[in-house]
Coordinates of C-alpha atoms and ligand atoms in Angstrom, one line a residue:
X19 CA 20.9 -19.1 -6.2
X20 CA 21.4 -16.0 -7.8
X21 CA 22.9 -12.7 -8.4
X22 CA 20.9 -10.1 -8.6
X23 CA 20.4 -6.8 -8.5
X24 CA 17.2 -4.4 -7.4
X25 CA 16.7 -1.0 -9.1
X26 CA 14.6 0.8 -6.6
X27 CA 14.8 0.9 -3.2
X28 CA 11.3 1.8 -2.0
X29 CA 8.9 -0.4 0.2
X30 CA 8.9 -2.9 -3.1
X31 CA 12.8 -2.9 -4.0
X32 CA 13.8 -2.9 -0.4
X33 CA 11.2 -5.2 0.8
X34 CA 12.1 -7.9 -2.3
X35 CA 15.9 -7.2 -2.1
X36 CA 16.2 -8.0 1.9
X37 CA 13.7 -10.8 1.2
X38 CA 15.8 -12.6 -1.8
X39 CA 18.8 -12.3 0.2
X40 CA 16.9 -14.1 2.8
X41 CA 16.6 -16.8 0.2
X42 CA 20.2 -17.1 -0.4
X43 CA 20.5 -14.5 -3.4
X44 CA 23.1 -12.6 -3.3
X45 CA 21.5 -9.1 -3.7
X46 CA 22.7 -5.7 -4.4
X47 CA 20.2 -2.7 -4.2
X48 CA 20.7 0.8 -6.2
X49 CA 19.1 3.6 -6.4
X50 CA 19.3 6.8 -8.1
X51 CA 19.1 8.5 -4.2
X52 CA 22.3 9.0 -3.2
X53 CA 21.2 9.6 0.4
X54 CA 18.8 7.3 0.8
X55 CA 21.2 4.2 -0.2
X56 CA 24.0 6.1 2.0
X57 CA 21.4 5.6 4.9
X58 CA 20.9 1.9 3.6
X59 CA 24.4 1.4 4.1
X60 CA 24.6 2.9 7.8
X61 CA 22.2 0.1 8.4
X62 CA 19.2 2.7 9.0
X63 CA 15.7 1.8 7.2
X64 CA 13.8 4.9 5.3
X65 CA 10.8 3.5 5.9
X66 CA 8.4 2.3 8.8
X67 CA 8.0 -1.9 7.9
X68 CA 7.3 -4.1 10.4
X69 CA 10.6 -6.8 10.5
X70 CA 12.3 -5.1 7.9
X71 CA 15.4 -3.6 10.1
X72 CA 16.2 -7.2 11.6
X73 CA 15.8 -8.4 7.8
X74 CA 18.1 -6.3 6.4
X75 CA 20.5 -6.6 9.1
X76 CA 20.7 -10.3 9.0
X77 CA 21.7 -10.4 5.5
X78 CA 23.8 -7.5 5.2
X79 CA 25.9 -8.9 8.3
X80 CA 26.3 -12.3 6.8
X81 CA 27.5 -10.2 3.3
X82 CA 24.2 -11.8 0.8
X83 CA 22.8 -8.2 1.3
X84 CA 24.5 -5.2 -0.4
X85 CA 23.4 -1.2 -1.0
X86 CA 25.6 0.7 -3.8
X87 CA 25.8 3.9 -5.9
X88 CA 27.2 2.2 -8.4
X89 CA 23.8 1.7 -10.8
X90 CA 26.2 0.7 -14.2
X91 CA 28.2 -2.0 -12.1
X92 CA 25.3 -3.4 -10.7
X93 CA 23.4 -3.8 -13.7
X94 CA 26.9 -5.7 -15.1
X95 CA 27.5 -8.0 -12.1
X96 CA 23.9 -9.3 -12.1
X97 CA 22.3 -12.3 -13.4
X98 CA 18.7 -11.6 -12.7
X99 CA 17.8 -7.6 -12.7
X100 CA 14.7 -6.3 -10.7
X101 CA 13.2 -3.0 -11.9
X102 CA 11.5 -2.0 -8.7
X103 CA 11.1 2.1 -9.4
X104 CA 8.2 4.2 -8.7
X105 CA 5.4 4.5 -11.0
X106 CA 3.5 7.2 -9.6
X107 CA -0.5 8.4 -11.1
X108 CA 0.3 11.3 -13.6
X109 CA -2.1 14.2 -14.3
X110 CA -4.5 12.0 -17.2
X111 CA -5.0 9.2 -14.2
X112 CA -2.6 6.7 -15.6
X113 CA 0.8 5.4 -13.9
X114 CA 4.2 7.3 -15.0
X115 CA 6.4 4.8 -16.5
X116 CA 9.0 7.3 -17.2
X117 CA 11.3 5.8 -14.4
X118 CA 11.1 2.7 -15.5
X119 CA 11.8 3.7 -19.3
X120 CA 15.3 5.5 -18.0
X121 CA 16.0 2.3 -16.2
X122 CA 15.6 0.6 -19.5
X123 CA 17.6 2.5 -21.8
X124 CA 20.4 2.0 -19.3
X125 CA 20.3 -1.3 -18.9
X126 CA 20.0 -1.3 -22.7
X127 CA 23.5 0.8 -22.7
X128 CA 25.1 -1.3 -20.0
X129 CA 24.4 -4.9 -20.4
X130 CA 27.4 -6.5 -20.9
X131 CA 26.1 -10.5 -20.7
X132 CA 22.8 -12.6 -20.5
X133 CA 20.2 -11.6 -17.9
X134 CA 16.7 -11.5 -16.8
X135 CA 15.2 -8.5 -16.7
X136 CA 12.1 -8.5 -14.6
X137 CA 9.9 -5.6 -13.5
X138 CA 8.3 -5.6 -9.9
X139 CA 7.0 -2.1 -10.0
X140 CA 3.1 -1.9 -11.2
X141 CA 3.0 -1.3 -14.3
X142 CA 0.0 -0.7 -17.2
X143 CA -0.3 -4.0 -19.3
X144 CA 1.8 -3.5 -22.5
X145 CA 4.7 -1.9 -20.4
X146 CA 7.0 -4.9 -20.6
X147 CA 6.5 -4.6 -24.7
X148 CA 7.9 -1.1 -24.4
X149 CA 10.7 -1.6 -21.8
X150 CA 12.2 -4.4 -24.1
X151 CA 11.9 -2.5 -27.2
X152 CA 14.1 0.0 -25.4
X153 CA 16.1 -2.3 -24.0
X154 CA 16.9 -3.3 -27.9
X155 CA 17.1 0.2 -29.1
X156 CA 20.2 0.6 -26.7
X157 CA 21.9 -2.9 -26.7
X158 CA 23.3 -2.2 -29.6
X159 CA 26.0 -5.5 -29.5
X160 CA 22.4 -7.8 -29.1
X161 CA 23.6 -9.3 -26.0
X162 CA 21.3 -12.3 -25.3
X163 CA 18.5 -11.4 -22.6
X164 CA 15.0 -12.3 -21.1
X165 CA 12.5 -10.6 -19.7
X166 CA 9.9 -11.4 -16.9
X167 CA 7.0 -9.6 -15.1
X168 CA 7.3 -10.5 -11.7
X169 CA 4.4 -8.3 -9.8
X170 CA 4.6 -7.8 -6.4
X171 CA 1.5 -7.9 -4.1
X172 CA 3.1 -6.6 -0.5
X173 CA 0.8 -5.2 2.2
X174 CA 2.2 -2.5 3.1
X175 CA 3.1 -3.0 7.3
X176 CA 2.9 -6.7 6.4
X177 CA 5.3 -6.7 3.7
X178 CA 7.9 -8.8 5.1
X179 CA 5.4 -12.0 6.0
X180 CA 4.3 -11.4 3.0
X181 CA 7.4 -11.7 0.3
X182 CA 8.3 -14.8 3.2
X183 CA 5.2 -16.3 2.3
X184 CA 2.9 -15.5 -0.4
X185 CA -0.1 -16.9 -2.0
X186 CA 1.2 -17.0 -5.2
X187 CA 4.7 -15.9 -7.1
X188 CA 3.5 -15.2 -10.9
X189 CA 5.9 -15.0 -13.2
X190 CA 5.3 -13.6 -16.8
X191 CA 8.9 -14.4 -18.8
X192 CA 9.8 -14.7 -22.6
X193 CA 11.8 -18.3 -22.2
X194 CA 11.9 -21.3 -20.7
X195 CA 15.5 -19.9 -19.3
X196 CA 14.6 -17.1 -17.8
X197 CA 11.5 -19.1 -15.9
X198 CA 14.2 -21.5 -14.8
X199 CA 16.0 -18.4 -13.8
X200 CA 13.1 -17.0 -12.2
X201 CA 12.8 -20.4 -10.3
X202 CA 16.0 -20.2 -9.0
X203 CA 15.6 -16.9 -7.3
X204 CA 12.2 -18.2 -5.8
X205 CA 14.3 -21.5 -4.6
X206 CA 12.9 -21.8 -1.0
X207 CA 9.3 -21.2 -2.3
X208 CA 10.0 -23.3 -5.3
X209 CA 10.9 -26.5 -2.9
X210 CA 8.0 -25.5 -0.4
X211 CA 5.2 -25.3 -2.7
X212 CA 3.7 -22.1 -3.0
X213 CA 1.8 -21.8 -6.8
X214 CA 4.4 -20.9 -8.9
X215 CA 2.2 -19.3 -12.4
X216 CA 3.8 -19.6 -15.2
X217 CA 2.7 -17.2 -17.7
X218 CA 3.1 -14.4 -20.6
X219 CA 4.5 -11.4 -19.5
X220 CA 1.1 -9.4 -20.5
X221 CA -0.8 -12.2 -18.7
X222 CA 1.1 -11.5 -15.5
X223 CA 0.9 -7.8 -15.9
X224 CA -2.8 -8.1 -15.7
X225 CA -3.1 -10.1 -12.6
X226 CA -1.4 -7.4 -10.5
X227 CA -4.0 -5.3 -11.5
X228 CA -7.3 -7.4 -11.8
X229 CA -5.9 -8.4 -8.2
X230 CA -5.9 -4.8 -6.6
X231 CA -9.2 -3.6 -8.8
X232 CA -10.8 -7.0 -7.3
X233 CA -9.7 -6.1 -3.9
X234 CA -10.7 -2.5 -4.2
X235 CA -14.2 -3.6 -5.6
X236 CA -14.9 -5.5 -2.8
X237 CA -14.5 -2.5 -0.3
X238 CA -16.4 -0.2 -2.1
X239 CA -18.9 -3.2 -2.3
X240 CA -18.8 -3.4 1.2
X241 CA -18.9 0.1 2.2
X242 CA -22.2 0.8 0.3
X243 CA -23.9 -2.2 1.9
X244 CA -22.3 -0.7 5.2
X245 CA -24.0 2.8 4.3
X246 CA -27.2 1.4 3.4
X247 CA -27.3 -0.6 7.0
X248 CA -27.0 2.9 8.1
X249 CA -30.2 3.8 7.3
X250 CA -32.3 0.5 7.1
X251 CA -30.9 0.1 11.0
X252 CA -28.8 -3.5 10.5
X253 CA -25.7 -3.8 11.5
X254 CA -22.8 -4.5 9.0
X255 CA -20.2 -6.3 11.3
X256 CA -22.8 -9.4 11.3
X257 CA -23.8 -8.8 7.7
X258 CA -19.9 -9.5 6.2
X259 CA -19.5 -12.2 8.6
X260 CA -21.9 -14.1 7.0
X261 CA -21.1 -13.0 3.9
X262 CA -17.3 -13.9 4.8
X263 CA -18.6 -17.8 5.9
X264 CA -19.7 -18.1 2.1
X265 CA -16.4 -19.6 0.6
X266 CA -17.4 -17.7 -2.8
X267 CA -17.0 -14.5 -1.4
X268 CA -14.2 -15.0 1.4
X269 CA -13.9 -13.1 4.7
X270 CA -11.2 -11.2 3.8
X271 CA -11.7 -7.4 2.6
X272 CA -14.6 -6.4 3.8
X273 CA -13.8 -4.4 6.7
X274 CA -16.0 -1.5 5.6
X275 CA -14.2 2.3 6.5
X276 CA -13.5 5.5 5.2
X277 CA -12.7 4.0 2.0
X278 CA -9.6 2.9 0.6
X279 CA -6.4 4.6 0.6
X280 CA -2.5 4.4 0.0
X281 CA -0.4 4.4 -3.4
X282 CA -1.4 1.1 -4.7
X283 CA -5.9 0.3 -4.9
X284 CA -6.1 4.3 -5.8
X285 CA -3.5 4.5 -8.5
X286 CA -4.0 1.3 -9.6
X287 CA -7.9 1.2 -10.0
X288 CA -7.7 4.6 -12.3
X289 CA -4.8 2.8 -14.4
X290 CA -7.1 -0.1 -15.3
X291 CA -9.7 2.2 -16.6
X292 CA -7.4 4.0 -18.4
X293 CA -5.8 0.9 -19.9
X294 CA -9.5 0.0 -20.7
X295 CA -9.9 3.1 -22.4
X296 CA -7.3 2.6 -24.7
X297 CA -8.8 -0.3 -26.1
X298 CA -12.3 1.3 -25.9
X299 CA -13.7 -0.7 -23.5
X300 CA -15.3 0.7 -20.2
X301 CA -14.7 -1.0 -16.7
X302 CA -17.8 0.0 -15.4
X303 CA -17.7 -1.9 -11.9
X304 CA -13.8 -0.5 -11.4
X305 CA -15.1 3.4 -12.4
X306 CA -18.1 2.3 -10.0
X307 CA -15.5 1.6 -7.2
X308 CA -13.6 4.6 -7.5
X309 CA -16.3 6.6 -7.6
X310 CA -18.1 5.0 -4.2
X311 CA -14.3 5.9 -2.8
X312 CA -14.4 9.2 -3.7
X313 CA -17.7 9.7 -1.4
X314 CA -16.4 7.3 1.3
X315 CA -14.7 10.3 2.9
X316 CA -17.1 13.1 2.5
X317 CA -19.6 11.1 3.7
X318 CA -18.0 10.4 7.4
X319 CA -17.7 14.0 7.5
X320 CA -21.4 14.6 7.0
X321 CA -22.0 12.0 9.7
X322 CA -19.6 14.5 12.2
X323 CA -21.4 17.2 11.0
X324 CA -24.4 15.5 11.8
X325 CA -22.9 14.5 15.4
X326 CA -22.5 17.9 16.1
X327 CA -25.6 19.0 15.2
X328 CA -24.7 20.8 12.2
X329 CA -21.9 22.9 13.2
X330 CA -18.2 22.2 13.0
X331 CA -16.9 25.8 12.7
X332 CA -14.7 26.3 15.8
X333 CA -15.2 23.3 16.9
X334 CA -12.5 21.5 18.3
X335 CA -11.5 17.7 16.4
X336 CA -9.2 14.9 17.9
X337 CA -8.3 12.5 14.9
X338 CA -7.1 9.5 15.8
X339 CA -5.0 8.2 13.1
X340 CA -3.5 9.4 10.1
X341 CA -2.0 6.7 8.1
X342 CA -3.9 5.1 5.2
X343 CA -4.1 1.8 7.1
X344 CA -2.6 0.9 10.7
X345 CA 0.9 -0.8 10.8
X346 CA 2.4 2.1 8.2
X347 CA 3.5 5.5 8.5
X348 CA 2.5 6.0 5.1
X349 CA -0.2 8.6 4.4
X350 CA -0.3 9.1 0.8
X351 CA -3.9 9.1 -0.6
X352 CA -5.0 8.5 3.2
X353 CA -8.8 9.3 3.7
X354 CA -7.8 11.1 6.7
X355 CA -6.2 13.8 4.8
X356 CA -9.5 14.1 2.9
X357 CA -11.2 14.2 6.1
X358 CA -8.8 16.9 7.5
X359 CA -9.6 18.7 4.1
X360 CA -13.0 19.0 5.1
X361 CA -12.7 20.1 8.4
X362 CA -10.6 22.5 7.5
X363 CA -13.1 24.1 4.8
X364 CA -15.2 24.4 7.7
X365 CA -13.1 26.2 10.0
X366 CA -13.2 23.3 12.8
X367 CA -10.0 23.4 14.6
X368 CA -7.8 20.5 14.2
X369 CA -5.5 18.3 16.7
X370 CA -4.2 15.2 15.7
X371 CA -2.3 12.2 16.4
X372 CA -0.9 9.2 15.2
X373 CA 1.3 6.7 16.9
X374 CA 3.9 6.8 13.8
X375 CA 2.3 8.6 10.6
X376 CA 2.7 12.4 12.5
X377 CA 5.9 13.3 10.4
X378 CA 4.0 11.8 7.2
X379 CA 0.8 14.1 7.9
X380 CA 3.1 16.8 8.7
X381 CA 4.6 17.7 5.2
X382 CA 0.5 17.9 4.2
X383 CA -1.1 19.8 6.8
X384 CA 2.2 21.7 8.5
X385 CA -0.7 24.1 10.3
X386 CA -2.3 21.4 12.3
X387 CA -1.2 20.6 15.7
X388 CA 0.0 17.1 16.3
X389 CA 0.3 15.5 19.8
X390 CA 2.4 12.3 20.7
X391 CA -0.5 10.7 22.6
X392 CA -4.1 9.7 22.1
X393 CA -4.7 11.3 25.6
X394 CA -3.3 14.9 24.7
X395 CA -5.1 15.0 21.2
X396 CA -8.7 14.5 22.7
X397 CA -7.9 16.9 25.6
X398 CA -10.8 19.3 25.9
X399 CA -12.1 18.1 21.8
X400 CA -15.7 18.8 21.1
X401 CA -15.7 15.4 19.1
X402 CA -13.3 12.7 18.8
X403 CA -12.6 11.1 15.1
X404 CA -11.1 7.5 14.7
X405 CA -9.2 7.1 11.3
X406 CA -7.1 4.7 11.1
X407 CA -7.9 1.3 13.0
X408 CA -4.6 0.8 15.4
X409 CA -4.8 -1.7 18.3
X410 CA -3.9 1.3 20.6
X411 CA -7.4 3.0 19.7
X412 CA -9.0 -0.4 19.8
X413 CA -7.6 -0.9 23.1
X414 CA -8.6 2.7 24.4
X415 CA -10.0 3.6 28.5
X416 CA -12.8 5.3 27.2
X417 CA -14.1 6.4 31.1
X418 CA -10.5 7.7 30.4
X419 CA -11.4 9.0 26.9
X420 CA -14.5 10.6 28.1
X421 CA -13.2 12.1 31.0
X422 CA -10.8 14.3 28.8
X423 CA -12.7 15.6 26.5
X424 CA -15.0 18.9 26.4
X425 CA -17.8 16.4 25.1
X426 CA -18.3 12.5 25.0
X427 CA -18.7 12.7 20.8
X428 CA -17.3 10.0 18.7
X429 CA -17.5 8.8 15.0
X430 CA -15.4 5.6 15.0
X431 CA -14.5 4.7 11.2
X432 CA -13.0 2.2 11.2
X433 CA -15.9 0.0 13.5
X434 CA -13.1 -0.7 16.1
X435 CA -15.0 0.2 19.5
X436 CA -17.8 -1.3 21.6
X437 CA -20.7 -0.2 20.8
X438 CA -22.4 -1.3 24.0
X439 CA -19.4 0.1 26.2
X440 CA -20.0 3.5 24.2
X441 CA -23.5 3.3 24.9
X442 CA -23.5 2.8 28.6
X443 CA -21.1 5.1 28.9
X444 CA -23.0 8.0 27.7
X445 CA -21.1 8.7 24.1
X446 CA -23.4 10.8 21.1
X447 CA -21.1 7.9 19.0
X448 CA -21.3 6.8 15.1
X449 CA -19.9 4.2 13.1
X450 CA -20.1 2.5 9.6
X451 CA -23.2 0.5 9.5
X452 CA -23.7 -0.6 13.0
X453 CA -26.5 2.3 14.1
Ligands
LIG528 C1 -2.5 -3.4 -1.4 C2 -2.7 -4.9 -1.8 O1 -3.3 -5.6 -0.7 C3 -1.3 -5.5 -2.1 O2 -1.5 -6.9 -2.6 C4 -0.7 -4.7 -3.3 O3 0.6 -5.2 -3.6 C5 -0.5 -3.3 -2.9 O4 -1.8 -2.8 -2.5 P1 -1.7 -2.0 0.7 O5 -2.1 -0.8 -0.1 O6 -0.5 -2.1 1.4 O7 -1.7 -3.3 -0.3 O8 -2.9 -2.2 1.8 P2 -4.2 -3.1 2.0 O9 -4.0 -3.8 3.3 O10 -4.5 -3.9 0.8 O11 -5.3 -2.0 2.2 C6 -5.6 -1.0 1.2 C7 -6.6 0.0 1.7 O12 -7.9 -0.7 1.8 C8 -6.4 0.6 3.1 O13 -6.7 1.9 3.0 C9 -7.3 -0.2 4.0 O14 -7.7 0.5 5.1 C10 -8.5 -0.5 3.1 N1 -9.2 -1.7 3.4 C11 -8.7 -2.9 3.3 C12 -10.6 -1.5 3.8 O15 -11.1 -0.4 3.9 N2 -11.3 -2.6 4.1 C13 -10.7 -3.9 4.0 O16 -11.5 -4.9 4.3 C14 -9.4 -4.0 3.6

């Protein structure tokens, strides 16, 4: 087991630190925000993660789990350090590293023996190149050290389950040390069998990547075939499941939606093209998917448009869900926000609600009103606009649902209610590909 320390304290540091701990590590987790680690160490959680407070308590209660200001001491007392800082999209569509470089050039400045320096945070391939040349330009005694590319591939709202138990741990390191380093962190996995690849660091930093572009392909795939079902009349729900039975293609991810949102399949997707570009290749098929996400949005809209008849100014709009995905408060790159966009360009009148994403949406769209319950946001609402697929709109009394609003419209985007139900019930209704 071993000491380590997490730069980082987002959904990836935090996640991974409370997870190694779990492990056995003993783990200390830094961050550059002062308030946010002085929350940490009141035992409050900054972020909405399913299992994540009972984590953290756990460990920090039996002492394997640490928070501190102290960045310099924790890069010194560690054997293995974790860069997991944001890397956010910058204005030319490729991810901002320059978090990660600072982190570098400290740990540079501060290492005081050998360590593995590993980076969890998405990163373009060729950043590990340019973290250790920086690392070098600062360690100016040569102290001895390794360094690994450890991605990360957390769901957000199942991020917990998954760091417990992933498919894979890939591991990208410049020694046969620092893999048996690496190893050691990963202990419980190790001895449980989950693939453990061993790789290059540039190898490594391309699987995060040709992971998320792969997954994000496969919605846009599926969201076209869902939009052409639209208008040929079949019905998409049974055409993925057979496509899912087919152990080529695999069930999973290809719910078809609004499209795609939240900071990784976005970011990440215009990253790889711009990686690409650097080397003068085009990803055609990854531009193809961005692009098909970039219409996913506009196109529900037309289909409320359409709903109600063409006219959406003054009109009164319940959304249902905000969050990018259900099980997050997390709105960032949501297709609801585009959604709201639209609306708002038309002058329909907004109410919204989600059941934990409402503070999220707020510091976007402070002028729209927010309720605390599905049943107060469709009060009286012209049409009724399902964004994000939670089990409490799945599970919805829609005699109730009807009953409170002005007029039984509803465009369900996320496929989530019966269509038959709606039907009998007397709903003008529309969906993703099941007319
Ligand atoms: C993703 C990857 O799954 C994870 O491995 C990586 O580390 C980070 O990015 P996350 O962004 O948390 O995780 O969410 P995910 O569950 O993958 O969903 C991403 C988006 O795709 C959401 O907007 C979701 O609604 C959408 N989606 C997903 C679909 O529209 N259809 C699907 O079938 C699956």
């Amino acid at each position: 087991m071993k000491r380590i320390t997490v730069i980082g304290t987002g959904y990836v540091g935090l996640v991974s630190g409370a997870g190694m701990s779990d492990f056995g590590n003993d783990v200390s987790c830094v961050d550059v925000d002062k308030q946010k680690i002085d929350l940490l160490i009141k035992g409050k959680i900054p972020i909405y993660e399913q299992g994540l407070e009972k984590l953290v308590y756990r460990n920090t209660k039996s002492k394997r789990l640490h928070f501190s200001h102290d960045i310099s001491d924790a890069i010194k007392s560690a054997e293995v350090i974790f860069i997991a800082v944001g890397t956010p999209e910058n204005e030319t569509g490729n991810a901002d590293i320059s978090a990660i470089l600072d982190v570098a050039q400290l740990i540079g400045q501060t290492i005081n023996n050998y360590k593995v320096i590993c980076t969890k945070s998405t990163v373009p391939v060729g950043t590990g190149k340019q973290i250790i040349d920086i690392i070098n330009k600062y360690n100016t005694n040569n102290i001895e050290y390794d360094y690994c590319s450890n991605p990360e591939f957390l769901r957000e709202g199942k991020a917990v389950s998954d760091f417990q138990r992933p498919d894979r741990i890939v591991l990208g390191v410049t020694s046969k040390k620092s893999y048996e380093y690496m190893k050691d962190v990963y202990r419980p996995l190790y001895i449980n069998k989950t693939p453990i690849i061993h790789t290059t660091v540039e190898t490594a930093e391309m699987i995060k990547y040709a992971a998320n572009a792969f997954l994000a392909l496969k919605i846009s795939y599926i969201n076209e075939v869902a939009n052409l079902c639209d208008e040929i009349g079949a019905d998409i729900n049974i055409v993925s499941e057979a496509l899912g039975s087919d152990g080529r293609i695999s069930s999973k991810f290809l719910h078809p939606g609004p499209g795609f949102g939240g900071s990784c399949f976005p970011k990440d997707t215009k990253a790889l093209v711009h990686t690409a570009k650097k080397y003068n290749l085009e990803m055609h098929t990854v531009n193809a998917a961005i692009k098909t996400n970039y219409l996913q949005p506009k196109r529900m809209l037309d289909k409320l448009e359409k709903l109600l008849e063409g006219d959406l100014s003054s009109k009164l709009i319940g959304i249902l869900g905000l969050s990018f995905k259900q099980e997050t408060d997390d709105v960032r790159e949501s297709p609801a926000i585009k959604v709201i966009r639209g609306l708002q360009k038309k002058e329909a009148m907004i109410r919204a609600y989600d059941p934990v994403a409402n503070n999220s949406m707020k510091k976007i769209f402070p002028d729209i009103k927010y309720r605390l319950s599905w049943q107060s946001a469709v009060k009286d609402c012209d049409a009724v606009v399902i964004m994000t697929e939670w089990n409490e709109f799945r599970g919805m009394d829609l005699i109730k649902l009807k009953k409170l609003m002005h007029s039984p419209v509803i465009l369900d985007t996320r496929n989530i209610l019966n269509i038959t139900e709606l039907k009998e019930l007397g709903f003008k209704f529309d969906n993703v590909g099941r007319k």
